[in-house]
Short mmCIF file of C-alpha atoms and ligand atoms in Angstrom, two decimals:
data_model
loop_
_atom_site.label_atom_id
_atom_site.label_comp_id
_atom_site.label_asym_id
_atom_site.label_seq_id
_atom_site.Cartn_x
_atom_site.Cartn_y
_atom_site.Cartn_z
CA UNK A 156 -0.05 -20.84 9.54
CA UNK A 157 2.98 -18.61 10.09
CA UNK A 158 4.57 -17.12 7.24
CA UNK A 159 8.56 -16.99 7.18
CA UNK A 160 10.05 -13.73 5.83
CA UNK A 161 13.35 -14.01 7.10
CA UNK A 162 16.21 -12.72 4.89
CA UNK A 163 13.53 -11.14 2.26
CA UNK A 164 13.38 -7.42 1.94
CA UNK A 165 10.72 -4.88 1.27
CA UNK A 166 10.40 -1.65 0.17
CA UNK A 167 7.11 0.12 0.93
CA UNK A 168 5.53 3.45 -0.02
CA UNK A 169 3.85 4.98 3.06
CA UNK A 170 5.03 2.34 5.39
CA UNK A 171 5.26 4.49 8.17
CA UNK A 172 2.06 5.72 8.73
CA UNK A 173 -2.04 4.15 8.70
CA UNK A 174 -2.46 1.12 6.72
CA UNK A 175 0.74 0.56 5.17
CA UNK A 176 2.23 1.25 8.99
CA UNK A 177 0.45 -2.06 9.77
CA UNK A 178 1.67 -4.02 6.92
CA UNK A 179 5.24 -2.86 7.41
CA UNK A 180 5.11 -4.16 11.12
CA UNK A 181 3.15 -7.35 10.04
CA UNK A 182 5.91 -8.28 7.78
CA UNK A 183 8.71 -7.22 9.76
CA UNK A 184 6.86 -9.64 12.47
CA UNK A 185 7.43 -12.44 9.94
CA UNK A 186 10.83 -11.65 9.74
CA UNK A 187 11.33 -9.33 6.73
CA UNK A 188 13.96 -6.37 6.65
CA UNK A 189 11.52 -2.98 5.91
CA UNK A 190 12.54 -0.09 3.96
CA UNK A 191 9.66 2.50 4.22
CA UNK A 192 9.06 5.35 2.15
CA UNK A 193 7.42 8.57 3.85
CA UNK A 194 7.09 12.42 2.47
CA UNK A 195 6.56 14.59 5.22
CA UNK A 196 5.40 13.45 8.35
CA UNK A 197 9.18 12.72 9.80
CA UNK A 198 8.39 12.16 13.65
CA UNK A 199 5.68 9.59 12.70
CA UNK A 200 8.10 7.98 10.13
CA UNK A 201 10.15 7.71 13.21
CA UNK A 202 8.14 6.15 15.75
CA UNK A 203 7.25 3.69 13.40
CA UNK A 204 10.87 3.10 12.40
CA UNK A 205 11.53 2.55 16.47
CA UNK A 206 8.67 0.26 16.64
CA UNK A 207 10.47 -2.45 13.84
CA UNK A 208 13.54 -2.14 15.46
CA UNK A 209 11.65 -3.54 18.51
CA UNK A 210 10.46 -6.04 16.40
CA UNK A 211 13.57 -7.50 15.62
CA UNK A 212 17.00 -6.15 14.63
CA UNK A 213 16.73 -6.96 10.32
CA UNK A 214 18.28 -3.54 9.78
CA UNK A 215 14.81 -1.54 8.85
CA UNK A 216 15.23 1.90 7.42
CA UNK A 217 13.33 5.00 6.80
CA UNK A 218 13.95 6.96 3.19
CA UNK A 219 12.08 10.87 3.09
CA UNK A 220 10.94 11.08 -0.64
CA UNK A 221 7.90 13.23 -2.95
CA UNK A 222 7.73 9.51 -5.16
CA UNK A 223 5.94 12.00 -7.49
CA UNK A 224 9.11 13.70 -8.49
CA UNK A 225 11.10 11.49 -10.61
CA UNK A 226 13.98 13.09 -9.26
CA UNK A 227 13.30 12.19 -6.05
CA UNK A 228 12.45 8.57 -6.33
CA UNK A 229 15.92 8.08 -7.92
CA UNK A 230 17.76 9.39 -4.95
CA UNK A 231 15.95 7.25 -2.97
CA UNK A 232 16.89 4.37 -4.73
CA UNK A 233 20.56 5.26 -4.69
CA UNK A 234 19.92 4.97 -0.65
CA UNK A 235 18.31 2.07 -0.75
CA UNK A 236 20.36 0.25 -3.40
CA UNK A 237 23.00 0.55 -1.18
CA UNK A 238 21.43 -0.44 2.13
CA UNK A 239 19.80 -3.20 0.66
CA UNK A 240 22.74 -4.79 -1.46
CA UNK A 241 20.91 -3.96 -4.88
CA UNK A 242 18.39 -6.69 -3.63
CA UNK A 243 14.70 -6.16 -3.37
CA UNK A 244 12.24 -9.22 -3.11
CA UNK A 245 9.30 -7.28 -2.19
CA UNK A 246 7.66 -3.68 -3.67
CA UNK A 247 4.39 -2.58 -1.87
CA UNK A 248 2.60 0.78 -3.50
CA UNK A 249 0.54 2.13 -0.37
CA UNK A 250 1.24 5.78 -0.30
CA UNK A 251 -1.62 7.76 -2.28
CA UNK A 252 -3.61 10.93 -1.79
CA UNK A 253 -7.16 12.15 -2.61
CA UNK A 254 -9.22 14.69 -3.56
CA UNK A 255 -12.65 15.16 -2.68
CA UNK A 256 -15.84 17.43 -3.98
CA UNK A 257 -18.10 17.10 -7.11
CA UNK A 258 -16.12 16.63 -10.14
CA UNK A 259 -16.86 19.38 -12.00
CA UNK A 260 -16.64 21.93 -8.97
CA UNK A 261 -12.96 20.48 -8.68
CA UNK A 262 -9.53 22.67 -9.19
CA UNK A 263 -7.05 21.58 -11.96
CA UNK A 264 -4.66 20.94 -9.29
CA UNK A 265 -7.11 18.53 -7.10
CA UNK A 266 -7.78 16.61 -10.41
CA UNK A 267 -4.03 16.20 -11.25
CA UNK A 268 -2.58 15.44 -7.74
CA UNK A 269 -3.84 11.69 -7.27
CA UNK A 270 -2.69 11.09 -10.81
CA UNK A 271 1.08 12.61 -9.96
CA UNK A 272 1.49 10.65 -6.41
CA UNK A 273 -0.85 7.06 -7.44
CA UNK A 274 -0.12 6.50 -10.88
CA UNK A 275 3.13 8.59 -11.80
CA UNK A 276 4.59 8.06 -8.42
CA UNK A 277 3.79 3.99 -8.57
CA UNK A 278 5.21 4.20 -12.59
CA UNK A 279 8.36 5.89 -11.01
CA UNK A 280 8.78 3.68 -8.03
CA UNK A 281 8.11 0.68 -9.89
CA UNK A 282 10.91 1.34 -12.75
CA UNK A 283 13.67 1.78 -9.99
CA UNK A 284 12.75 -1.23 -8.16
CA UNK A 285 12.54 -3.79 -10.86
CA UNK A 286 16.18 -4.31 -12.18
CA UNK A 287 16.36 -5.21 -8.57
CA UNK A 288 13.41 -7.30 -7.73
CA UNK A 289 14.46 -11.08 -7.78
CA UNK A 290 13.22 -14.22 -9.14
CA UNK A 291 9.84 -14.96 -6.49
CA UNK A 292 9.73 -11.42 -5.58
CA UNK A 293 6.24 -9.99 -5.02
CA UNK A 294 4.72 -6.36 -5.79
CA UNK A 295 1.67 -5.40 -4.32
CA UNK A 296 -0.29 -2.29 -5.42
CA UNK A 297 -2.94 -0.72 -2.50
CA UNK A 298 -5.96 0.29 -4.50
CA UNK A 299 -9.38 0.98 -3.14
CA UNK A 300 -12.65 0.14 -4.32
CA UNK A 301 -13.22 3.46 -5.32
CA UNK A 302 -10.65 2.42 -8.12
CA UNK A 303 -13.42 -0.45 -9.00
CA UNK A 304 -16.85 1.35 -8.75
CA UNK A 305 -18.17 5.01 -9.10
CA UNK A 306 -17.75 6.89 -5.60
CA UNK A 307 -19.53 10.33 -5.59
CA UNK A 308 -16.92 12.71 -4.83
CA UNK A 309 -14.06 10.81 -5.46
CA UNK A 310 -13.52 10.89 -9.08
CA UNK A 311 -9.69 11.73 -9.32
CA UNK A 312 -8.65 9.72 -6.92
CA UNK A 313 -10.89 6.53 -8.16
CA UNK A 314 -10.03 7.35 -11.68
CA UNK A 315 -6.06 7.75 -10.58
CA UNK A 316 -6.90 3.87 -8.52
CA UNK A 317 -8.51 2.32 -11.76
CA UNK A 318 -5.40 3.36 -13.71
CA UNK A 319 -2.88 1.79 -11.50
CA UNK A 320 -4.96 -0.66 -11.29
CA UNK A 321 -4.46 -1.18 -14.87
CA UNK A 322 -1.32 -0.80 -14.25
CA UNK A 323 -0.79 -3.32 -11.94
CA UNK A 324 -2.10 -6.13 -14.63
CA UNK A 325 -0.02 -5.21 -17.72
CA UNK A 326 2.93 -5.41 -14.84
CA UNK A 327 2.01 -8.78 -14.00
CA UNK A 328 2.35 -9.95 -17.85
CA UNK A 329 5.34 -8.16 -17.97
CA UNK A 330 7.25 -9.05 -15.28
CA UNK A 331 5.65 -12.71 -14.92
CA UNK A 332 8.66 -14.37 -16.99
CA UNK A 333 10.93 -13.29 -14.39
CA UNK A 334 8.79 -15.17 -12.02
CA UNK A 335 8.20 -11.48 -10.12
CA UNK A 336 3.68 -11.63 -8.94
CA UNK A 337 2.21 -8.55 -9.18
CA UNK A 338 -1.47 -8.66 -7.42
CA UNK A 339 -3.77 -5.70 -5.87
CA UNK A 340 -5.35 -5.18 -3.13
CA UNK A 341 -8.12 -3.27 -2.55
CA UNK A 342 -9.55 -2.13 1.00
CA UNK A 343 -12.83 -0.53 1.32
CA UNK A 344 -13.37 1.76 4.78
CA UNK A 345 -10.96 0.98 7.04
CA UNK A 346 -9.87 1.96 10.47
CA UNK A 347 -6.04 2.31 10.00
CA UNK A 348 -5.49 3.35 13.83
CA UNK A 349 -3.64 -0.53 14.53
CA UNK A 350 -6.57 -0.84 17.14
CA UNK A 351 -9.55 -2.91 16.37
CA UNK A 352 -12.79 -0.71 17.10
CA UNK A 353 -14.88 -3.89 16.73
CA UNK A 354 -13.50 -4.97 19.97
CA UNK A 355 -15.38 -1.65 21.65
CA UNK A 356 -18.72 -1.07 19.44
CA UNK A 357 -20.11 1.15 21.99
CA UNK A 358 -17.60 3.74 20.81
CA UNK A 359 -18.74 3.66 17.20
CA UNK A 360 -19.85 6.51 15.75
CA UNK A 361 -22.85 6.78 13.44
CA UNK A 362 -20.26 6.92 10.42
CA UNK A 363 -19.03 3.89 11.40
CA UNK A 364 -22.65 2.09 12.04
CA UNK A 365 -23.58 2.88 8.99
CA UNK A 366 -21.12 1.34 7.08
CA UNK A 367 -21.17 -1.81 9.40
CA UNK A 368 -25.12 -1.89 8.41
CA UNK A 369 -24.07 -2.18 4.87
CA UNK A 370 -20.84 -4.18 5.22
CA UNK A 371 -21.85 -8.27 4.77
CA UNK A 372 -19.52 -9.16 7.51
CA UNK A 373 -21.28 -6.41 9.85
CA UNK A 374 -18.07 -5.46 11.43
CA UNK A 375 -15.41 -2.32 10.63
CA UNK A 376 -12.54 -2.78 8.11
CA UNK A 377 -9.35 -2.64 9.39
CA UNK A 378 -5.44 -2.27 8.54
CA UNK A 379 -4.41 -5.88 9.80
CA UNK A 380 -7.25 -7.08 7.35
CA UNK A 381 -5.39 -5.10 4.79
CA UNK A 382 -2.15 -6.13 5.88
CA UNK A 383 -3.19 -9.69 6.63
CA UNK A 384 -3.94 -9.82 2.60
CA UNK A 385 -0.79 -7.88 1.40
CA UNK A 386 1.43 -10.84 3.88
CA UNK A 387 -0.20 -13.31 1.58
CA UNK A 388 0.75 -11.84 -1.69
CA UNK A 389 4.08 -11.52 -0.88
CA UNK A 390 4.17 -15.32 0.52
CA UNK A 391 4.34 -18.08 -1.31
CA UNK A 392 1.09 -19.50 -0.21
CA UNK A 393 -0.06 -17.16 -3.65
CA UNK A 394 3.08 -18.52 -5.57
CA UNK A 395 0.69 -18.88 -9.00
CA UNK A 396 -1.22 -15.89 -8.62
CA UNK A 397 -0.88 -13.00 -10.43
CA UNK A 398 -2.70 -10.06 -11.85
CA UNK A 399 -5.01 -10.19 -9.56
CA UNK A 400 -7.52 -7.52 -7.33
CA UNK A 401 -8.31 -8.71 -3.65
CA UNK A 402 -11.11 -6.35 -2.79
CA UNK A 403 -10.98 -6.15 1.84
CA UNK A 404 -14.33 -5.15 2.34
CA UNK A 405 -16.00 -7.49 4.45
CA UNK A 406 -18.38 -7.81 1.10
CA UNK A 407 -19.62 -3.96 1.11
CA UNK A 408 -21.59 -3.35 -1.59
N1 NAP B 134 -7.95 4.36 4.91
C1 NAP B 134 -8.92 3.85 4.14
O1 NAP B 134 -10.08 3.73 4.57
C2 NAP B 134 -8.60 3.39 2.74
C3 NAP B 134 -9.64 2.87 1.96
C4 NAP B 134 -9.34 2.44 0.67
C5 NAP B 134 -8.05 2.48 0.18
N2 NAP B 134 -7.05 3.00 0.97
C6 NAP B 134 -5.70 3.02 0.41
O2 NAP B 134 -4.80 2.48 1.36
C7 NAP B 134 -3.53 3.14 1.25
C8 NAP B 134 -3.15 3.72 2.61
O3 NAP B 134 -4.18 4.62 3.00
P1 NAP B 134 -4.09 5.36 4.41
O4 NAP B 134 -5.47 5.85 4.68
O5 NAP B 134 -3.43 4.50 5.41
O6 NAP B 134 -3.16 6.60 4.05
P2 NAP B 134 -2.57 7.77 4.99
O7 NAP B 134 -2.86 7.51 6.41
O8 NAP B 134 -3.06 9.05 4.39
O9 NAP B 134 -1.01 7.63 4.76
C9 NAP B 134 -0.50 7.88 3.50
C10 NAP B 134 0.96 7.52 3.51
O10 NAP B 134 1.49 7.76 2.21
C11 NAP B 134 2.59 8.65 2.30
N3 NAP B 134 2.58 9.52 1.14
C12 NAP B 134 1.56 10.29 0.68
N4 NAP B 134 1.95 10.97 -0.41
C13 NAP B 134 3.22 10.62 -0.64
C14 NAP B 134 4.18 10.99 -1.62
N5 NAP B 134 3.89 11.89 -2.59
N6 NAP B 134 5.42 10.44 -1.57
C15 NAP B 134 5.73 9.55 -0.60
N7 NAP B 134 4.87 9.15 0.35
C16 NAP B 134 3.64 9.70 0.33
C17 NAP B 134 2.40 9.42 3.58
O11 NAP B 134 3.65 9.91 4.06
P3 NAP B 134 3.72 11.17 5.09
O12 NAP B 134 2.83 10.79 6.23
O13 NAP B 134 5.14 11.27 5.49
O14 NAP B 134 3.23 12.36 4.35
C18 NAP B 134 1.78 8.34 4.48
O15 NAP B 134 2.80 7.53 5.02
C19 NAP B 134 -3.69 4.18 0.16
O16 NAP B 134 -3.25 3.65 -1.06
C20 NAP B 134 -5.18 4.42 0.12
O17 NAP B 134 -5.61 4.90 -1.14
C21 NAP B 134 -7.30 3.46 2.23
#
C-alpha cells in the first residue's frame, strides 16, 4: 500500500546518519519535506542531505545541533521555524548515545551522558516542536529493547530508553486532545548500513549468526524494518493508536 506524505513535514533527530538515515529517506520517498538534526558528523549529514534532494525537490534541510543543550535546541528551532513556516506535522526522536561496561565499574560521566542526549535532549526537542505540531501530526520516539528488558552492560543507556519511554506515554495523554499520536518504536540489533546482509549470509559474521540463531524470524534486523514501522506511525493507517511500543525484533527473546 503506498503511503502519501506529500506536503507533511518532519523533523528528525539523527536523520542523517544509520537508522534514522533510512527513515528520513523512506519518508522523503513518500513525499515528505525532511528536516534532520545531526551533531557532529557534517560530511555524512551532507551526503545524506544530497541523497533527499535526489529524491525529490520538497526543500529538505540539514540543522547542526548538541539537542542536549537547551540552548542549542532553541536555535535550531528558530531555523527551522522559519524554513518550515512554523508548521511541523511530524517529530521523530532517533538520535541517542550509549555507554557500555558493568554498571558499577562505570564513570559519572558515562552514567549521565545517555540521560543528557535520550531523555533531556528528547524533553528539549519535544517542548520546541509542539506549539508547532498540528492537528494529525505524529511523534515517534526510537527506543530499544534494552529500554524494555535488563541488557548486561547497558544500564545507562537502557535505564535513559525506559525513561523516555515513559516519556513517550504521558506525551501521548497529553498531547492526545490535540489529536497529535505519540507511539515508540523499539528495534532490537540492527544492521543500519541501508544494505540488507540477509541478501548475502555467507558474509555474516559469527556476531551476526548468533543473533539470527536466537532471533524467531532467523534473519538480521535492519533499518528499513525500523523505518518501515516509524512510516506507519506517522501515517494514518495508525490514526487511533497511541501510546504505544512497537518492539522490531524479528521476536528476539
Ligand atoms: N543500531 C542498533 O542496532 C540499534 C538497536 C536498538 C536501538 N537503536 C536506536 O536507534 C536509534 C538510531 O541508532 P543508530 O545505531 O542508527 O545510531 P548512530 O548510527 O549512532 O547515529 C546516531 C545519530 O544521532 C545523532 N546524535 C547523537 N547524539 C546527538 C546529539 N547530542 N545531538 C544531536 N544529534 C545527535 C548523530 O549525529 P552525528 O553523526 O552528527 O554525531 C547520528 O546522526 C537510536 O535511538 C538507538 O538507540 C539502535
Amino acid at each position: 500500500m503506498d503511503i502519501h506524505l506529500s506536503g507533511k513535514s518532519v523533523v528528525i533527530t539523527g536523520g542523517t546518519r544509520g537508522i534514522g538515515r533510512i527513515i528520513s529517506l523512506t519518508l522523503a520517498k513518500s513525499g515528505a519535506k525532511i528536516a534532520a538534526i545531526y551533531r557532529s558528523d557534517e560530511d555524512t549529514a551532507q551526503s545524506t542531505l544530497a541523497e533527499l534532494n535526489a529524491i525529490s525537490s520538497a526543500g529538505h534541510f540539514i540543522v547542526q545541533a548538541d539537542i542536549a543543550v537547551e540552548d542549542q535546541v532553541g536555535e535550531a528551532f528558530k531555523t527551522i521555524s522559519e524554513k518550515l513556516d512554523g508548521v511541523i506535522d511530524y517529530l521523530i526522536l532517533d538520535a541517542a548515545v550509549g555507554a557500555g561496561g558493568p554498571l558499577t565499574e562505570m564513570t559519572s560521566a558515562d552514567w549521565i551522558r545517555p540521560f543528557d542526549v535520550n531523555v533531556h535532549g528528547a524533553f528539549y526537542m519535544v517542548r520546541a516542536a509542539s506549539p508547532h505540531i498540528q492537528k494529525n501530526g505524529s511523534i515517534v520516539f526510537i527506543s530499544s529493547g534494552a529500554g524494555h528488558d535488563p541488557m548486561e552492560g547497558l544500564s545507562s543507556y537502557g535505564a535513559s530508553k525506559a525513561a523516555a519511554n515513559h516519556m513517550s506515554t504521558v506525551l501521548a495523554q497529553e498531547l492526545g486532545p490535540r489529536g497529535i499520536r505519540v507511539n515508540t518504536v523499539s528495534p532490537g540489533h540492527t544492521d543500519k548500513s541501508g544494505t540488507d546482509p540477509n541478501s548475502n549470509p555467507e558474509s555474516y559474521t559469527d556476531r551476526q549468526l548468533e543473533i539470527i540463531n536466537t532471533t524467531a524470524l532467523r534473519r538480521f534486523g535492519t533499518a528499513q524494518d525500523v523505518a518501515n514501522v516509524v512510516l506507519f506511525f506517522v501515517s494514518d493507517l495508525s490514526g487511533f493508536v497511541t501510546g504505544q511500543w512497537v518492539r522490531v525484533n524479528g521476536g528476539r527473546l
